[in-house]
Amino acid sequence: MLPISEIFYSLQGEGKYCGAPSIFVRVGGCNLRCKFNNKRCDSYFAVESYYKNSWKKTSMDKIKKEIRKYKKYHPSLVLTGGEPMLYYKNLYELIKWFDGDITIETNATVDVDFEKYPDFKNVIFAMSVKLSNSKVPYHKRIKKDVIKKYVKYAKKSFFKFVVDKKTDNKEIKKITKNINLPIYCMPLGENEKELKKNAKYVFSFCMKNGYNYSDRIHIRIFDDKRGV
Ligand code: SF4
């Protein structure tokens, strides 16, 4: 059983695989409480306990059935949240079962034993490591050992940072030091207006530092609508 916030079919809206047909399985619950610009994160409904009643305890059979509905589109499976790795033991069956690319969108703070759960080696880790603009204390948001483990064992991984005008590149450099992975920076913004406000700055930030720019096309197109 997993606390599921939502399952939906869409196109990946951000990061390395932006635009790819994907089934999103969003779990409820997160070990961090980010506050960007003193506002809750854009997945607040899968984080805050206030919304807990909307997370449906769902059996693996039911999750698989839901995923099967979209088989004809040959989508990737994207496990997101909240923080999906909180439930990595329960998710393992899904990882073994799904026939296609799997991406886990994670804050990269939850340790996994890749020897005991070897199929996680076939997974792509989209590591959205939190910066100081999340207002989460450093010791909670940065687990260098966990990041290194994901990088060592995963099929592929990449970094995805939420950037705003206050972001100092030294932060990103410190986190990514000695880790040779693609870095994607995306503008802070939980709605289209905010995204637009930050996009130009982040575009220049990426050019200046040699990073990849990632837009958030679901926000760009659908504003703050859920399930897209
Ligand atoms: S880690 Fe992600 S899901 Fe959790 S509070 Fe931060 S932004 Fe939201």
Coordinates of C-alpha atoms and ligand atoms in Angstrom, one line a residue:
M1 CA 0.0 0.0 0.0
L2 CA 1.2 3.5 -0.9
P3 CA -0.2 6.9 0.0
I4 CA -1.0 8.1 -3.5
S5 CA -1.7 11.8 -4.1
E6 CA -2.3 11.4 -7.9
I7 CA -1.6 9.2 -10.9
F8 CA -1.8 10.9 -14.3
Y9 CA -0.5 10.7 -17.8
S10 CA 1.2 13.8 -19.3
L11 CA 4.4 15.1 -20.8
Q12 CA 7.4 15.6 -18.6
G13 CA 7.5 19.3 -17.8
E14 CA 11.0 19.9 -16.7
G15 CA 14.6 18.6 -16.6
K16 CA 16.5 16.4 -19.0
Y17 CA 13.5 14.6 -20.4
C18 CA 11.3 17.6 -20.8
G19 CA 8.5 16.9 -23.3
A20 CA 8.6 13.1 -22.9
P21 CA 5.3 11.2 -22.6
S22 CA 5.2 10.0 -19.0
I23 CA 2.9 8.5 -16.3
F24 CA 3.3 10.3 -13.1
V25 CA 2.8 8.4 -9.8
R26 CA 2.8 11.1 -7.1
V27 CA 3.1 9.9 -3.5
G28 CA 2.1 11.9 -0.5
G29 CA 4.6 12.8 2.2
C30 CA 7.9 14.5 2.2
N31 CA 10.8 14.7 4.7
L32 CA 11.5 18.4 3.9
R33 CA 9.3 21.5 4.2
C34 CA 10.6 23.9 1.5
K35 CA 9.5 27.5 1.6
F36 CA 10.4 29.4 -1.5
N37 CA 9.8 33.1 -1.1
N38 CA 8.1 32.2 2.1
K39 CA 5.5 30.2 0.1
R40 CA 4.9 26.5 0.3
C41 CA 6.4 24.4 -2.5
D42 CA 4.3 23.8 -5.7
S43 CA 3.6 20.2 -4.6
Y44 CA 2.1 21.3 -1.3
F45 CA -0.9 19.0 -1.7
A46 CA 1.5 16.1 -1.6
V47 CA 3.6 17.4 1.3
E48 CA 1.5 19.1 3.9
S49 CA -0.4 16.9 6.5
Y50 CA -3.5 19.1 5.9
Y51 CA -3.9 17.3 2.6
K52 CA -3.2 13.8 4.1
N53 CA -6.8 12.8 3.8
S54 CA -6.6 13.2 0.0
W55 CA -3.7 10.7 -0.2
K56 CA -5.4 7.4 -1.0
K57 CA -3.8 4.2 0.4
T58 CA -3.5 2.4 -2.9
S59 CA -2.5 -1.3 -3.5
M60 CA 0.3 -2.1 -5.9
D61 CA -2.3 -4.0 -8.1
K62 CA -4.4 -0.8 -8.4
I63 CA -1.3 1.3 -9.2
K64 CA -0.3 -1.2 -11.9
K65 CA -3.8 -1.2 -13.3
E66 CA -3.8 2.6 -13.6
I67 CA -0.4 2.6 -15.3
R68 CA -1.5 -0.1 -17.8
K69 CA -4.2 2.2 -19.0
Y70 CA -1.6 4.3 -20.8
K71 CA 0.6 1.5 -22.2
K72 CA -0.3 2.4 -25.8
Y73 CA 1.6 5.7 -25.4
H74 CA 4.8 3.9 -24.5
P75 CA 5.4 6.4 -21.7
S76 CA 8.2 6.6 -19.1
L77 CA 7.3 6.1 -15.5
V78 CA 8.0 9.0 -13.3
L79 CA 7.8 8.5 -9.5
T80 CA 7.4 11.9 -7.8
G81 CA 6.0 13.5 -4.7
G82 CA 6.4 14.7 -2.1
E83 CA 9.5 12.5 -1.7
P84 CA 9.1 9.1 -3.3
M85 CA 12.2 7.6 -1.9
L86 CA 10.6 7.6 1.6
Y87 CA 8.7 4.6 0.2
Y88 CA 11.5 3.0 -1.7
K89 CA 10.9 -0.5 -0.2
N90 CA 7.2 -0.3 -1.3
L91 CA 8.1 1.1 -4.6
Y92 CA 10.5 -1.6 -5.4
E93 CA 7.9 -4.0 -6.8
L94 CA 6.9 -1.3 -9.3
I95 CA 10.5 -0.7 -10.3
K96 CA 10.9 -4.4 -11.0
W97 CA 7.6 -4.7 -12.8
F98 CA 7.6 -1.7 -15.2
D99 CA 8.9 -2.3 -18.6
G100 CA 10.4 1.0 -19.8
D101 CA 12.3 4.0 -18.5
I102 CA 11.8 4.9 -14.9
T103 CA 12.7 8.3 -13.4
I104 CA 12.6 9.1 -9.7
E105 CA 12.3 12.7 -8.9
T106 CA 13.9 13.0 -5.5
N107 CA 15.5 15.5 -3.1
A108 CA 18.3 13.0 -2.8
T109 CA 18.3 12.8 1.0
V110 CA 17.0 9.2 1.6
D111 CA 19.7 6.5 1.7
V112 CA 19.1 3.2 -0.2
D113 CA 20.9 -0.1 -0.1
F114 CA 21.5 -0.7 -3.9
E115 CA 22.8 -4.2 -3.2
K116 CA 19.7 -5.3 -1.4
Y117 CA 17.4 -3.5 -3.9
P118 CA 19.5 -3.9 -7.1
D119 CA 16.7 -2.9 -9.5
F120 CA 17.2 0.7 -8.4
K121 CA 20.3 0.5 -10.5
N122 CA 18.1 0.6 -13.6
V123 CA 16.5 3.8 -12.5
I124 CA 17.2 7.4 -13.6
F125 CA 17.5 9.7 -10.6
A126 CA 16.5 13.3 -11.2
M127 CA 18.1 14.8 -8.1
S128 CA 16.4 18.1 -7.2
V129 CA 18.7 18.9 -4.4
K130 CA 17.5 21.9 -2.5
L131 CA 19.4 25.2 -2.3
S132 CA 19.2 27.8 0.5
N133 CA 16.3 29.5 -1.2
S134 CA 14.2 26.5 0.1
K135 CA 14.8 27.8 3.6
V136 CA 15.5 24.2 4.7
P137 CA 18.6 24.0 7.0
Y138 CA 21.7 22.7 5.2
H139 CA 22.1 19.6 7.2
K140 CA 18.6 18.4 6.3
R141 CA 18.7 19.2 2.6
I142 CA 22.2 18.1 1.7
K143 CA 23.2 14.5 2.1
K144 CA 26.4 14.2 0.1
D145 CA 26.8 10.5 0.8
V146 CA 23.3 9.8 -0.5
I147 CA 23.9 11.9 -3.6
K148 CA 27.2 10.1 -4.3
K149 CA 25.5 6.7 -3.8
Y150 CA 22.8 7.5 -6.3
V151 CA 25.4 8.7 -8.8
K152 CA 27.5 5.6 -8.3
Y153 CA 24.7 3.0 -8.7
A154 CA 22.0 4.6 -10.8
K155 CA 21.6 4.0 -14.5
K156 CA 21.7 7.7 -15.0
S157 CA 21.3 10.8 -12.9
F158 CA 21.3 14.5 -13.2
F159 CA 20.9 17.6 -11.0
K160 CA 18.0 19.9 -11.1
F161 CA 18.1 23.1 -9.1
V162 CA 15.5 25.7 -8.5
V163 CA 17.2 29.1 -9.0
D164 CA 16.2 32.6 -8.3
K165 CA 17.9 36.0 -8.2
K166 CA 19.4 35.3 -4.8
T167 CA 21.1 32.1 -5.8
D168 CA 24.8 32.1 -5.5
N169 CA 26.6 29.8 -7.9
K170 CA 29.0 28.9 -5.1
E171 CA 26.2 26.9 -3.5
I172 CA 25.7 24.8 -6.7
K173 CA 29.5 24.3 -7.1
K174 CA 29.8 23.1 -3.5
I175 CA 27.1 20.5 -3.9
T176 CA 28.3 19.3 -7.3
K177 CA 32.0 19.3 -6.5
N178 CA 33.8 16.2 -7.9
I179 CA 30.5 14.9 -9.4
N180 CA 30.4 15.0 -13.1
L181 CA 26.8 15.1 -14.0
P182 CA 24.5 17.3 -16.1
I183 CA 23.2 20.3 -14.2
Y184 CA 19.8 21.8 -15.0
C185 CA 18.6 25.0 -13.5
M186 CA 15.0 26.0 -13.6
P187 CA 13.3 29.2 -12.6
L188 CA 11.6 29.5 -9.2
G189 CA 7.8 29.9 -9.7
E190 CA 4.7 28.1 -8.7
N191 CA 2.6 29.8 -11.3
E192 CA 3.1 31.3 -14.8
K193 CA 3.5 34.9 -13.6
E194 CA 6.3 34.0 -11.1
L195 CA 8.0 31.7 -13.7
K196 CA 8.0 34.5 -16.3
K197 CA 9.5 36.9 -13.7
N198 CA 12.5 34.6 -13.0
A199 CA 13.0 32.9 -16.4
K200 CA 15.2 35.6 -18.0
Y201 CA 17.5 35.8 -15.1
V202 CA 17.9 32.0 -14.9
F203 CA 18.5 31.8 -18.6
S204 CA 21.5 34.3 -18.2
F205 CA 22.6 32.4 -15.0
C206 CA 22.8 29.2 -17.1
M207 CA 24.7 30.8 -19.9
K208 CA 27.2 32.4 -17.5
N209 CA 27.9 29.2 -15.6
G210 CA 27.6 26.7 -18.4
Y211 CA 24.5 25.0 -17.1
N212 CA 21.4 23.6 -18.9
Y213 CA 18.3 25.8 -18.7
S214 CA 15.1 23.9 -17.9
D215 CA 11.8 25.5 -18.3
R216 CA 8.7 24.2 -16.5
I217 CA 6.4 23.7 -19.5
H218 CA 3.5 22.4 -17.4
I219 CA 3.4 25.8 -15.5
R220 CA 4.1 27.8 -18.7
I221 CA 1.1 26.2 -20.4
F222 CA -1.3 25.3 -17.6
D223 CA -0.3 27.8 -14.9
D224 CA -0.8 26.2 -11.4
K225 CA -3.3 23.5 -12.6
R226 CA -2.8 20.1 -11.0
G227 CA -2.5 16.8 -12.8
V228 CA -0.9 18.0 -16.0
Ligands
SF4_1 S1 11.6 18.4 -1.2 FE1 10.3 18.8 -3.0 S2 8.3 18.0 -2.5 FE2 9.4 18.2 -0.5 S3 8.9 20.2 0.3 FE3 10.7 20.5 -0.9 S4 10.0 21.1 -3.0 FE4 8.3 20.2 -1.9

